[in-house]
mmCIF file of C-alpha atoms in Angstrom:
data_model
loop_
_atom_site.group_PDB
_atom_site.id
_atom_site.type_symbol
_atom_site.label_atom_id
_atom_site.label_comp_id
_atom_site.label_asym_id
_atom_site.label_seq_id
_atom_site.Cartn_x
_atom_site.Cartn_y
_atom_site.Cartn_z
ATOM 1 C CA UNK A 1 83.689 100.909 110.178
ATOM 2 C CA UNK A 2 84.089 103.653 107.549
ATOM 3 C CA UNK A 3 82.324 102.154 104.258
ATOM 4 C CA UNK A 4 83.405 104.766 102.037
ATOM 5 C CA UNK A 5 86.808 103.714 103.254
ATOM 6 C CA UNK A 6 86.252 100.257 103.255
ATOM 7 C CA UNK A 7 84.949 100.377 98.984
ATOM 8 C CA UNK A 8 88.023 102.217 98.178
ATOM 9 C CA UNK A 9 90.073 100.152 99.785
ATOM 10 C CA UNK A 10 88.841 97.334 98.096
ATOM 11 C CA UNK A 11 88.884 99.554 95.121
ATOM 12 C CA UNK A 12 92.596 99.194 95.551
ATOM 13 C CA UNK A 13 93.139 95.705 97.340
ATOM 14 C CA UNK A 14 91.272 93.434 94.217
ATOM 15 C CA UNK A 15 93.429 95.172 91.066
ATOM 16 C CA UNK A 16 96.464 94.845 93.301
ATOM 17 C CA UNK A 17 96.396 91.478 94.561
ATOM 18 C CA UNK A 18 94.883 90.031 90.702
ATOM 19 C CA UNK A 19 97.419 92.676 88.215
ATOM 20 C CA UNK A 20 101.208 90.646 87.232
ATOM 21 C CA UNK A 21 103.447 90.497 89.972
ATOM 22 C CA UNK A 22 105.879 88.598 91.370
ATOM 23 C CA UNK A 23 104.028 86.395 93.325
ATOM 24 C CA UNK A 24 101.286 85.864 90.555
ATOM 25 C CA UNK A 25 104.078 85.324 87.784
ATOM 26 C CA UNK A 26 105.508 83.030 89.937
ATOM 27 C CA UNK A 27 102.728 80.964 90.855
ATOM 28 C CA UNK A 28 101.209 80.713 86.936
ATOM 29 C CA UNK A 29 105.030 79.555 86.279
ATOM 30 C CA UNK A 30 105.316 77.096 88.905
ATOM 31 C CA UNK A 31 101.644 75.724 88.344
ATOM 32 C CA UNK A 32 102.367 75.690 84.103
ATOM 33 C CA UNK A 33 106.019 72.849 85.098
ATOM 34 C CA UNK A 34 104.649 71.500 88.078
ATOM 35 C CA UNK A 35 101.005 71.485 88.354
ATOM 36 C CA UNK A 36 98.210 73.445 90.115
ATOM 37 C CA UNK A 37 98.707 70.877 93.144
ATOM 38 C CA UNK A 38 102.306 71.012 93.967
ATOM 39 C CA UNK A 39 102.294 74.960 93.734
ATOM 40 C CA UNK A 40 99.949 74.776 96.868
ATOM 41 C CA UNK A 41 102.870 74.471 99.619
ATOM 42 C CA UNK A 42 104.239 77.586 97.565
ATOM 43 C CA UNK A 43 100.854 79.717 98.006
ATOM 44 C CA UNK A 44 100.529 78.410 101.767
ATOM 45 C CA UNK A 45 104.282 80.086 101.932
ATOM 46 C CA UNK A 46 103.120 83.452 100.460
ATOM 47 C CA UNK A 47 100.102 83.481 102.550
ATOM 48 C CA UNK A 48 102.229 83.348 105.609
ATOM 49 C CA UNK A 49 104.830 85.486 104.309
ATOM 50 C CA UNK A 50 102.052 88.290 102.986
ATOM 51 C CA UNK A 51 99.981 88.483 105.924
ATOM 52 C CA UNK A 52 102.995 88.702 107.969
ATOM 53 C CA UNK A 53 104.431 91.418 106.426
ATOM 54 C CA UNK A 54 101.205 93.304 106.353
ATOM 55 C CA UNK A 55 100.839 92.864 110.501
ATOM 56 C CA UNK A 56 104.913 93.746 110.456
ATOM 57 C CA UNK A 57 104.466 97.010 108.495
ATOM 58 C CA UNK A 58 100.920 97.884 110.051
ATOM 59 C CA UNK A 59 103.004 97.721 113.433
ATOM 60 C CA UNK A 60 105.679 99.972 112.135
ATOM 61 C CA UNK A 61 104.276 102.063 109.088
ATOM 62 C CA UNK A 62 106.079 105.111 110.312
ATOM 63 C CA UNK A 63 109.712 103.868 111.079
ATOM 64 C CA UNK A 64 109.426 102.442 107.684
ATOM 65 C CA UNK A 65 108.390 105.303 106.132
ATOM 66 C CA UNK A 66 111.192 107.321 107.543
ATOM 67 C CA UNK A 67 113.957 104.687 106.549
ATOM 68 C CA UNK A 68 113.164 105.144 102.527
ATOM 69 C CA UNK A 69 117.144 104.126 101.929
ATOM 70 C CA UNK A 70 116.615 100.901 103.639
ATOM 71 C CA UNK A 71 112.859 100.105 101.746
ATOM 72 C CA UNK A 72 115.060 101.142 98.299
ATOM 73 C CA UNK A 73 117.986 98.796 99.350
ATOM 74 C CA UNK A 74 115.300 96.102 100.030
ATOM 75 C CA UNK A 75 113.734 96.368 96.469
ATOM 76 C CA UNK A 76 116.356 96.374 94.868
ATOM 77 C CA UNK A 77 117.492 93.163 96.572
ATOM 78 C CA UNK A 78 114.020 91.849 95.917
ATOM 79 C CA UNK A 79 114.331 92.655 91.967
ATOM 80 C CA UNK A 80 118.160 90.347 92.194
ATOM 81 C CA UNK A 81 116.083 87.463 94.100
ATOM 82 C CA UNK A 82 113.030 87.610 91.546
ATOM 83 C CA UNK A 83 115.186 88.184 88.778
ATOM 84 C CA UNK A 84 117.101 84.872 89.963
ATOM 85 C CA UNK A 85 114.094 82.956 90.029
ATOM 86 C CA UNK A 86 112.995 84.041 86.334
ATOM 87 C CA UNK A 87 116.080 82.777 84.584
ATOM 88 C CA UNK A 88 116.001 79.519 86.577
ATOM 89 C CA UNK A 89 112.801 79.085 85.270
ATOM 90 C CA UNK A 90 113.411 80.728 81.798
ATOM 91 C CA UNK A 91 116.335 78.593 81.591
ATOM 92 C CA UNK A 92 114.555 75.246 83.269
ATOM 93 C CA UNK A 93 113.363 71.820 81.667
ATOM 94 C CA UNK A 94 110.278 71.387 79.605
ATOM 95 C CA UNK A 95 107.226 70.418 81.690
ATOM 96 C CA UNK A 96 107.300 66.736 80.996
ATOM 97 C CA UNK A 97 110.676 66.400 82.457
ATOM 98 C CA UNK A 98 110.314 68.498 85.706
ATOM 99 C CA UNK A 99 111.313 67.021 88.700
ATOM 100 C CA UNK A 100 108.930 67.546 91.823
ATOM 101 C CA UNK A 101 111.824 67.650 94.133
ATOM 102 C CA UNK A 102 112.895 70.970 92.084
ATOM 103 C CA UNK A 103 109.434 72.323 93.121
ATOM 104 C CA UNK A 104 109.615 75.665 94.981
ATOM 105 C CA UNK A 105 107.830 75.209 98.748
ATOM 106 C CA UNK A 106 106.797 77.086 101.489
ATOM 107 C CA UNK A 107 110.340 78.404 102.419
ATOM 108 C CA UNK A 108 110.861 80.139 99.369
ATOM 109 C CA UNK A 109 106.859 81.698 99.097
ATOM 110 C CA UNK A 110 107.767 83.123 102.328
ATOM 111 C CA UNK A 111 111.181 84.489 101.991
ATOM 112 C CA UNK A 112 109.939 85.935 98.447
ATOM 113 C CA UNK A 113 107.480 88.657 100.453
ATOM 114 C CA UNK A 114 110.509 89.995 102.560
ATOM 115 C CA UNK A 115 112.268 91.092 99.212
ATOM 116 C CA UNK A 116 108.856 91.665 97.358
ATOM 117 C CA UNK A 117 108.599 95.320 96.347
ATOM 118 C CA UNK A 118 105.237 95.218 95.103
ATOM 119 C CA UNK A 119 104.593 93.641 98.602
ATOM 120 C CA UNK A 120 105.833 96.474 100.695
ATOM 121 C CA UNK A 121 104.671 99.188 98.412
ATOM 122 C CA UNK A 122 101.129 97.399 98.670
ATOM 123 C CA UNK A 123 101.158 97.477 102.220
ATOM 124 C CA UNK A 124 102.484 100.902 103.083
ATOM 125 C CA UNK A 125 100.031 102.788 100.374
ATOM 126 C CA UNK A 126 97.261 100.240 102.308
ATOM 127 C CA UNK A 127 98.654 101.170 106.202
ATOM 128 C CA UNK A 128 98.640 105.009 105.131
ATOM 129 C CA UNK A 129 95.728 105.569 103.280
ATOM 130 C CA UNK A 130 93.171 103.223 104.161
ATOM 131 C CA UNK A 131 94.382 102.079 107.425
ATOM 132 C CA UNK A 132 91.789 103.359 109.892
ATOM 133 C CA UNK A 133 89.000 101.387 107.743
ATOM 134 C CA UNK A 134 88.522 99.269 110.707
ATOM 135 C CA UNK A 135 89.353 101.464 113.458
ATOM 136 C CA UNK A 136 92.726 102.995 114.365
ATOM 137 C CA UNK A 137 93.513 100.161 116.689
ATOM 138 C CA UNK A 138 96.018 97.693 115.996
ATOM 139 C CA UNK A 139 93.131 94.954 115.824
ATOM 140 C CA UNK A 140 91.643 97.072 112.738
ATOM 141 C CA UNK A 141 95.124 96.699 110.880
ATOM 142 C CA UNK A 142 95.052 92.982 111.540
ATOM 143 C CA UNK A 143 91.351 92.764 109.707
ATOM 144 C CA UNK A 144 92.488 95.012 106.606
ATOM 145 C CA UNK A 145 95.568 92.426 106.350
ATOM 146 C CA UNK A 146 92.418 89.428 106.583
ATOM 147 C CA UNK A 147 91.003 91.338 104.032
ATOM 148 C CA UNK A 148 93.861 91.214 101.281
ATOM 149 C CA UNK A 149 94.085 87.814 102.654
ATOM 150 C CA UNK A 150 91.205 86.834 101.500
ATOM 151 C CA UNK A 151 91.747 88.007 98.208
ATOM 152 C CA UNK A 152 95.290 87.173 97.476
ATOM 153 C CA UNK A 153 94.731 83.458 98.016
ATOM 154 C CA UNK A 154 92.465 83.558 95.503
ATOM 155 C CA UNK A 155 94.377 85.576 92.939
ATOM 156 C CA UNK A 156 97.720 83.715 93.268
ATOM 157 C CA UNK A 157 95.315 80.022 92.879
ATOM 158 C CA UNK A 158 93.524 81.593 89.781
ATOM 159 C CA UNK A 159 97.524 82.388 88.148
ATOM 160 C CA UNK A 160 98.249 79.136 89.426
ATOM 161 C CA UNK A 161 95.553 77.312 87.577
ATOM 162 C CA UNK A 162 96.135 79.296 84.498
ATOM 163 C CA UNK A 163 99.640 78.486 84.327
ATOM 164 C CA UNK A 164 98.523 75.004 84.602
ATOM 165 C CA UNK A 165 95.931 75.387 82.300
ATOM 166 C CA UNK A 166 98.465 76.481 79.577
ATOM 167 C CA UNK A 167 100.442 73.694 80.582
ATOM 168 C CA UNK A 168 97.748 71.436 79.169
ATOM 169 C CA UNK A 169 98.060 73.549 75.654
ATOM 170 C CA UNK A 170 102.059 73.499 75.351
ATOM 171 C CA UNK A 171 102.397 70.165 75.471
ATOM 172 C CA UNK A 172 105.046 69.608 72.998
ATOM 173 C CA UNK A 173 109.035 69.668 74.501
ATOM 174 C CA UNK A 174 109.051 73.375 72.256
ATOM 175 C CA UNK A 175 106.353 74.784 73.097
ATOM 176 C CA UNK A 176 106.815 73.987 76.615
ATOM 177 C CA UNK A 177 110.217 75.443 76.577
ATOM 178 C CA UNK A 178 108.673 78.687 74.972
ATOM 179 C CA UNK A 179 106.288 78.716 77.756
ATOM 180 C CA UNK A 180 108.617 78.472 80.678
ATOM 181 C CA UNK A 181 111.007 81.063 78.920
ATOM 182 C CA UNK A 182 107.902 83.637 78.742
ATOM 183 C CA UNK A 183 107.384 82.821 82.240
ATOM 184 C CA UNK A 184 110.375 83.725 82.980
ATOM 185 C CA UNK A 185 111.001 87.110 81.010
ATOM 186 C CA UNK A 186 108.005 88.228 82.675
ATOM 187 C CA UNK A 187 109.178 87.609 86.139
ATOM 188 C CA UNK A 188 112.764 89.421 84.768
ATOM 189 C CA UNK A 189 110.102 92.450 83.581
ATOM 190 C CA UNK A 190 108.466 92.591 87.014
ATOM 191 C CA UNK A 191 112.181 92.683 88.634
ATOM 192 C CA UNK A 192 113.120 95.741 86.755
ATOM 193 C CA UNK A 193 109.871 97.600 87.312
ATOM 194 C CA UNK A 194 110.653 96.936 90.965
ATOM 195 C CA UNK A 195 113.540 99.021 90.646
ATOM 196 C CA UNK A 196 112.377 101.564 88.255
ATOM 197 C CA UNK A 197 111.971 105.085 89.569
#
């Protein structure tokens, strides 16, 4: 193990996984209507969806990397899907009157890292650059992914809870609305930056 490598990678991996994105937005969102607790199925989703894409483009870094009209088609496909899910949330009910069955699960954390720019860009740079931290085996790329693993989860709970936590201070049907409509410009924001040269 290389552990210059292995600092800046991690120099790189913590402000990636912890900085606004789409999965972060989402999860403070979901966790400010529905509650730290019923966002969890949604992080379990984008665990499984994250760490397989990282072991998908570790596999294939270089066929991606040649198909760069594909990767743009994807984000900009991503940026329609997240931009979807910020007016359905900009537009949804206070938090008092959310329904759990409206609740995004682990379908939709999932599906969300195949069209997740900031995703794919995160990996790539990671696969590229600091790839060979744990060897140049394919059992090395599998232990960086472990490695953003193990701080994602933590940085999607942490928006979670905060999104909860603000729940608790907008607890009036107004305030609540304003808070789901910032939510939701923000995730709109993060779409267009997707798709911004």
């Amino acid at each position: 193990m290389d552990l210059e490598l292995l600092i800046a990678s991690l120099v790189f991996i913590v402000p990636m996984c912890f900085t606004p994105g789409p999965n972060n937005v989402l999860c403070a969102a979901h966790g400010s209507r529905f509650g730290f607790k019923a966002t969890m199925p949604l992080i379990g989703g984008m665990a499984i969806g994250w760490s397989s894409l990282g072991l998908l483009i570790a596999a294939g870094t270089g066929i991606i990397e040649r198909n760069e009209g594909a990767f743009q088609t994807l984000a900009v496909l991503g940026a329609v899907y997240i931009a979807y899910l910020g007016l359905k949330i900009a537009r949804s009910n206070p938090t008092n009157e959310a329904e759990i069955d409206d609740s995004l699960g682990l379908g939709t954390g999932v599906v969300l890292q195949i069209v997740n720019g900031k995703a794919w860009i995160h990996f790539l740079v990671l696969m590229t650059t600091f790839g060979s931290v744990f060897g140049d085996e394919y059992s090395g790329k599998v232990a960086l992914v472990a490695l953003n693993l193990l701080f994602g989860l933590p940085a999607v709970m942490t928006w979670a809870a905060f999104g909860h936590y603000l729940s608790k201070l907008f607890t009036s049907r107004r305030s609540s609305k304003l808070l789901n409509g910032s939510f939701g410009i923000a995730l709109i924001c993060v779409s267009i930056w997707i798709v911004l040269p």
